[in-house]
Amino acid sequence: MSVLRDLVEGIKGGSIEVVDLTAPLDESTPILMLPEPFGNTVPFKLEEISRYDDRGPGWYWNNISTGEHTGTHFDAPVHWVTARDGEDVSQVAPAKLLAPAVVLDFAAQAAADPDFLLEISHVTAWEQEHGPLPEGGWLLYRTGWDVRAHDQAEFLNANETGPHTPGISVECARYLAEETSIVGLGVETVGTDAGTAHSFDPAFPCHSFLLGAGKYGLTQLRNLDRLPATGAVVVAPPLPIIGGSGSPVRVLALVER
Ligand code: MN
């Protein structure tokens, strides 16, 4: 197919740039911290099996331990109670994992107010300027939060009232889930919901409505500032973990230059 040949030539020749939207994974990669009495995920960890030594003279390898929802990761519908019979990560159709993406940039607003919430009016104003949200595509919500990803405390931005990170209002989450045909929502924060979303009604509306509608989530993205508002294509395949509610994922964007 000449389309695929053109794609490969474009990547080789530089007319298509591949932008990595993924946070590197190590023990310091920020993870969600839920208050008592809730269970929590473990940090990412490497455990050495051998490194060109007695345990394996010619080879180096590790076991890894990680949560499904560690670092840049994919949320499957079954992650939330509103989709308890929904898809797990292994059941997501491969063709849905390569999709167009648009970037809604609210970094300035989030810098001024860490509790900034995206509203329906923001989305419709964006659509007036750039056209409709892509059918079967990702809405990538840029808040500039990726600059904090080197530090767990800065990233979670918690005080005595809990975490303060930007997100999406209840009404807007419902709108994106029920009134748009996006495949999912991608964010730069630790989860798709705002830091204060534990106190919303319903709590965690992005998880509740979007996963409940069979849509997906992508978290802890970076480099969204290197993507155009429209026209990028995102590749975001989770591991096919049978029964998995989520999976770490390498997220790549193809951008025409
Ligand atoms: Mn998650």
Short mmCIF file of C-alpha atoms and ligand atoms in Angstrom, two decimals:
data_model
loop_
_atom_site.label_atom_id
_atom_site.label_comp_id
_atom_site.label_asym_id
_atom_site.label_seq_id
_atom_site.Cartn_x
_atom_site.Cartn_y
_atom_site.Cartn_z
CA MET A 1 0.00 0.00 0.00
CA SER A 2 1.46 3.35 -1.01
CA VAL A 3 -0.05 5.06 2.04
CA LEU A 4 2.08 2.94 4.36
CA ARG A 5 5.14 3.44 2.18
CA ASP A 6 4.55 7.20 2.32
CA LEU A 7 4.21 6.97 6.10
CA VAL A 8 7.51 5.15 6.49
CA GLU A 9 9.27 7.50 4.06
CA GLY A 10 7.79 10.49 5.89
CA ILE A 11 9.13 9.30 9.22
CA LYS A 12 12.54 8.55 7.74
CA GLY A 13 12.70 11.84 5.87
CA GLY A 14 11.48 13.98 8.75
CA SER A 15 8.23 15.23 7.25
CA ILE A 16 6.50 13.18 9.94
CA GLU A 17 7.88 13.63 13.44
CA VAL A 18 7.34 10.96 16.10
CA VAL A 19 6.80 12.71 19.45
CA ASP A 20 7.07 10.63 22.61
CA LEU A 21 4.28 11.56 25.05
CA THR A 22 5.43 9.05 27.68
CA ALA A 23 6.89 9.63 31.15
CA PRO A 24 10.04 7.55 31.83
CA LEU A 25 9.46 4.71 34.29
CA ASP A 26 11.52 4.23 37.43
CA GLU A 27 11.02 4.07 41.18
CA SER A 28 10.50 7.83 41.36
CA THR A 29 7.75 7.98 38.72
CA PRO A 30 4.82 9.67 40.50
CA ILE A 31 1.88 7.47 41.49
CA LEU A 32 -1.59 8.14 42.85
CA MET A 33 -1.88 8.26 46.67
CA LEU A 34 -5.34 7.54 48.06
CA PRO A 35 -6.17 8.32 51.70
CA GLU A 36 -7.10 5.66 54.27
CA PRO A 37 -8.92 3.29 54.13
CA PHE A 38 -8.37 2.82 50.39
CA GLY A 39 -5.81 0.49 48.87
CA ASN A 40 -2.87 1.93 46.95
CA THR A 41 -0.69 0.97 44.01
CA VAL A 42 3.04 0.23 44.31
CA PRO A 43 5.81 2.29 42.70
CA PHE A 44 7.49 0.90 39.62
CA LYS A 45 10.45 -1.36 40.47
CA LEU A 46 13.20 -3.29 38.69
CA GLU A 47 14.53 -6.47 40.29
CA GLU A 48 17.72 -7.74 38.71
CA ILE A 49 17.78 -11.41 37.68
CA SER A 50 21.33 -11.40 36.30
CA ARG A 51 23.81 -8.94 34.84
CA TYR A 52 26.61 -10.75 32.98
CA ASP A 53 27.49 -12.53 36.22
CA ASP A 54 27.20 -15.96 37.90
CA ARG A 55 23.43 -15.77 37.61
CA GLY A 56 23.70 -15.35 33.85
CA PRO A 57 27.18 -14.72 32.42
CA GLY A 58 26.09 -13.52 28.99
CA TRP A 59 22.91 -11.66 29.70
CA TYR A 60 21.21 -8.91 31.67
CA TRP A 61 17.53 -9.00 32.58
CA ASN A 62 15.07 -7.91 35.26
CA ASN A 63 11.71 -8.67 36.73
CA ILE A 64 9.49 -5.62 36.97
CA SER A 65 6.83 -4.82 39.50
CA THR A 66 4.31 -2.12 38.77
CA GLY A 67 0.70 -1.19 39.21
CA GLU A 68 -1.55 -1.16 36.17
CA HIS A 69 -2.04 2.55 36.80
CA THR A 70 1.61 3.60 37.17
CA GLY A 71 3.20 6.35 35.10
CA THR A 72 1.84 7.03 31.64
CA HIS A 73 -0.99 4.52 31.47
CA PHE A 74 -4.23 3.49 29.83
CA ASP A 75 -7.53 3.26 31.74
CA ALA A 76 -9.93 0.60 30.41
CA PRO A 77 -13.67 0.91 31.00
CA VAL A 78 -13.74 -1.97 33.53
CA HIS A 79 -11.54 0.19 35.81
CA TRP A 80 -14.69 1.93 37.04
CA VAL A 81 -17.81 0.57 38.72
CA THR A 82 -19.95 2.33 36.10
CA ALA A 83 -18.49 -0.13 33.54
CA ARG A 84 -18.02 -3.21 35.69
CA ASP A 85 -18.99 -5.45 32.75
CA GLY A 86 -17.04 -3.31 30.27
CA GLU A 87 -13.84 -3.97 28.34
CA ASP A 88 -10.59 -4.81 30.06
CA VAL A 89 -7.32 -3.72 28.42
CA SER A 90 -6.95 -6.99 26.50
CA GLN A 91 -10.38 -6.53 24.92
CA VAL A 92 -9.83 -3.10 23.39
CA ALA A 93 -9.95 -3.37 19.59
CA PRO A 94 -6.46 -2.75 18.14
CA ALA A 95 -7.81 -0.39 15.47
CA LYS A 96 -9.02 1.96 18.22
CA LEU A 97 -5.45 2.31 19.53
CA LEU A 98 -4.29 4.38 16.56
CA ALA A 99 -6.44 7.46 16.43
CA PRO A 100 -6.48 11.16 15.60
CA ALA A 101 -5.93 13.54 18.48
CA VAL A 102 -6.68 17.15 19.25
CA VAL A 103 -5.01 19.25 21.94
CA LEU A 104 -6.98 21.69 24.07
CA ASP A 105 -4.40 23.95 25.71
CA PHE A 106 -5.37 25.39 29.08
CA ALA A 107 -1.87 25.57 30.56
CA ALA A 108 -2.17 29.30 31.26
CA GLN A 109 -5.42 28.83 33.17
CA ALA A 110 -4.01 25.89 35.17
CA ALA A 111 -0.87 27.89 36.02
CA ALA A 112 -3.08 30.63 37.47
CA ASP A 113 -5.38 28.18 39.28
CA PRO A 114 -4.29 24.58 40.00
CA ASP A 115 -7.95 23.69 40.61
CA PHE A 116 -8.91 24.92 37.12
CA LEU A 117 -11.77 22.92 35.58
CA LEU A 118 -12.52 22.56 31.89
CA GLU A 119 -16.15 23.48 31.17
CA ILE A 120 -18.46 22.67 28.24
CA SER A 121 -18.18 26.32 27.13
CA HIS A 122 -14.39 25.94 26.82
CA VAL A 123 -14.85 22.90 24.58
CA THR A 124 -17.49 24.48 22.36
CA ALA A 125 -15.41 27.68 22.03
CA TRP A 126 -12.43 25.53 21.01
CA GLU A 127 -14.62 23.76 18.43
CA GLN A 128 -15.72 27.12 17.00
CA GLU A 129 -12.08 27.87 16.26
CA HIS A 130 -10.71 24.45 15.31
CA GLY A 131 -13.67 22.36 14.21
CA PRO A 132 -15.44 19.44 15.87
CA LEU A 133 -13.74 16.99 18.23
CA PRO A 134 -12.51 14.01 16.17
CA GLU A 135 -14.83 11.06 15.82
CA GLY A 136 -13.09 8.08 17.39
CA GLY A 137 -10.18 10.33 18.40
CA TRP A 138 -8.52 11.50 21.58
CA LEU A 139 -9.13 14.75 23.38
CA LEU A 140 -5.73 15.60 24.87
CA TYR A 141 -6.12 18.15 27.65
CA ARG A 142 -2.94 20.20 28.11
CA THR A 143 -2.49 21.86 31.49
CA GLY A 144 1.29 22.25 31.65
CA TRP A 145 1.31 19.82 34.57
CA ASP A 146 4.01 17.68 32.94
CA VAL A 147 6.70 20.13 34.12
CA ARG A 148 6.00 18.87 37.66
CA ALA A 149 6.34 15.16 36.80
CA HIS A 150 9.92 14.92 38.12
CA ASP A 151 8.67 15.26 41.71
CA GLN A 152 5.86 13.29 43.37
CA ALA A 153 4.95 16.10 45.83
CA GLU A 154 4.90 18.80 43.18
CA PHE A 155 2.97 16.53 40.83
CA LEU A 156 0.24 15.62 43.34
CA ASN A 157 0.25 19.16 44.81
CA ALA A 158 -1.56 18.07 47.99
CA ASN A 159 -2.20 20.07 51.14
CA GLU A 160 -4.39 19.39 54.19
CA THR A 161 -7.48 19.54 51.97
CA GLY A 162 -6.14 16.96 49.52
CA PRO A 163 -4.61 17.17 46.05
CA HIS A 164 -4.99 20.26 43.86
CA THR A 165 -4.54 19.49 40.18
CA PRO A 166 -6.52 20.68 37.15
CA GLY A 167 -9.34 18.64 35.69
CA ILE A 168 -12.79 18.68 34.16
CA SER A 169 -16.13 19.73 35.61
CA VAL A 170 -18.95 17.26 36.24
CA GLU A 171 -21.07 18.78 33.47
CA CYS A 172 -18.20 18.75 30.98
CA ALA A 173 -17.24 15.16 31.81
CA ARG A 174 -20.83 14.09 31.22
CA TYR A 175 -20.90 16.08 27.96
CA LEU A 176 -17.68 14.52 26.65
CA ALA A 177 -18.92 11.04 27.58
CA GLU A 178 -22.44 11.27 26.25
CA GLU A 179 -22.53 14.04 23.61
CA THR A 180 -19.24 13.53 21.77
CA SER A 181 -17.79 10.61 19.81
CA ILE A 182 -14.22 10.87 21.15
CA VAL A 183 -12.54 7.53 21.92
CA GLY A 184 -11.13 8.89 25.15
CA LEU A 185 -9.49 11.62 27.20
CA GLY A 186 -5.75 12.10 27.72
CA VAL A 187 -4.28 14.26 30.49
CA GLU A 188 -0.90 15.28 31.95
CA THR A 189 -1.93 14.72 35.58
CA VAL A 190 -1.84 11.52 37.68
CA GLY A 191 -5.41 10.64 36.69
CA THR A 192 -8.08 11.90 34.32
CA ASP A 193 -10.00 13.61 37.13
CA ALA A 194 -9.21 16.83 38.97
CA GLY A 195 -7.37 16.58 42.29
CA THR A 196 -10.51 17.77 44.10
CA ALA A 197 -12.84 15.40 42.21
CA HIS A 198 -13.28 13.16 45.28
CA SER A 199 -15.71 15.84 46.51
CA PHE A 200 -17.66 16.23 43.24
CA ASP A 201 -21.14 14.80 42.66
CA PRO A 202 -20.66 12.24 41.31
CA ALA A 203 -17.13 11.76 42.60
CA PHE A 204 -14.47 11.31 39.87
CA PRO A 205 -16.83 12.26 37.02
CA CYS A 206 -14.33 11.64 34.20
CA HIS A 207 -13.83 8.08 35.38
CA SER A 208 -17.53 7.66 36.12
CA PHE A 209 -18.97 9.05 32.86
CA LEU A 210 -16.23 8.43 30.28
CA LEU A 211 -15.34 4.88 31.31
CA GLY A 212 -19.05 4.28 31.91
CA ALA A 213 -19.65 5.22 28.27
CA GLY A 214 -17.00 2.73 27.10
CA LYS A 215 -14.39 5.41 26.46
CA TYR A 216 -10.74 5.28 27.57
CA GLY A 217 -8.29 7.32 29.59
CA LEU A 218 -4.61 8.19 29.14
CA THR A 219 -2.67 9.80 31.98
CA GLN A 220 0.69 11.38 32.79
CA LEU A 221 1.29 12.48 29.22
CA ARG A 222 4.06 14.95 28.41
CA ASN A 223 5.22 16.98 25.40
CA LEU A 224 1.66 17.93 24.44
CA ASP A 225 3.10 21.40 23.73
CA ARG A 226 4.86 19.83 20.72
CA LEU A 227 1.57 18.79 19.11
CA PRO A 228 -0.65 20.92 16.88
CA ALA A 229 -4.20 21.69 18.02
CA THR A 230 -5.45 19.31 15.33
CA GLY A 231 -3.89 16.82 12.92
CA ALA A 232 -1.76 14.56 15.12
CA VAL A 233 -2.24 10.79 15.21
CA VAL A 234 -1.72 8.99 18.52
CA VAL A 235 -0.57 5.41 19.00
CA ALA A 236 -1.42 4.20 22.52
CA PRO A 237 -1.55 0.40 22.87
CA PRO A 238 -1.84 -1.00 26.40
CA LEU A 239 -0.43 -4.45 27.19
CA PRO A 240 -3.07 -7.13 26.61
CA ILE A 241 -3.33 -8.03 30.30
CA ILE A 242 -6.24 -10.48 30.60
CA GLY A 243 -8.71 -8.92 33.01
CA GLY A 244 -6.50 -5.84 33.37
CA SER A 245 -8.15 -2.56 34.36
CA GLY A 246 -5.27 -0.54 32.94
CA SER A 247 -1.72 -0.81 31.71
CA PRO A 248 1.43 1.25 31.45
CA VAL A 249 1.66 2.39 27.85
CA ARG A 250 4.15 4.04 25.52
CA VAL A 251 2.22 6.83 23.85
CA LEU A 252 3.56 8.14 20.54
CA ALA A 253 2.19 10.96 18.41
CA LEU A 254 2.77 11.31 14.67
CA VAL A 255 2.95 14.95 13.62
CA GLU A 256 3.32 16.29 10.08
CA ARG A 257 6.05 18.93 9.77
MN MN B 1 -5.70 5.05 35.89
#
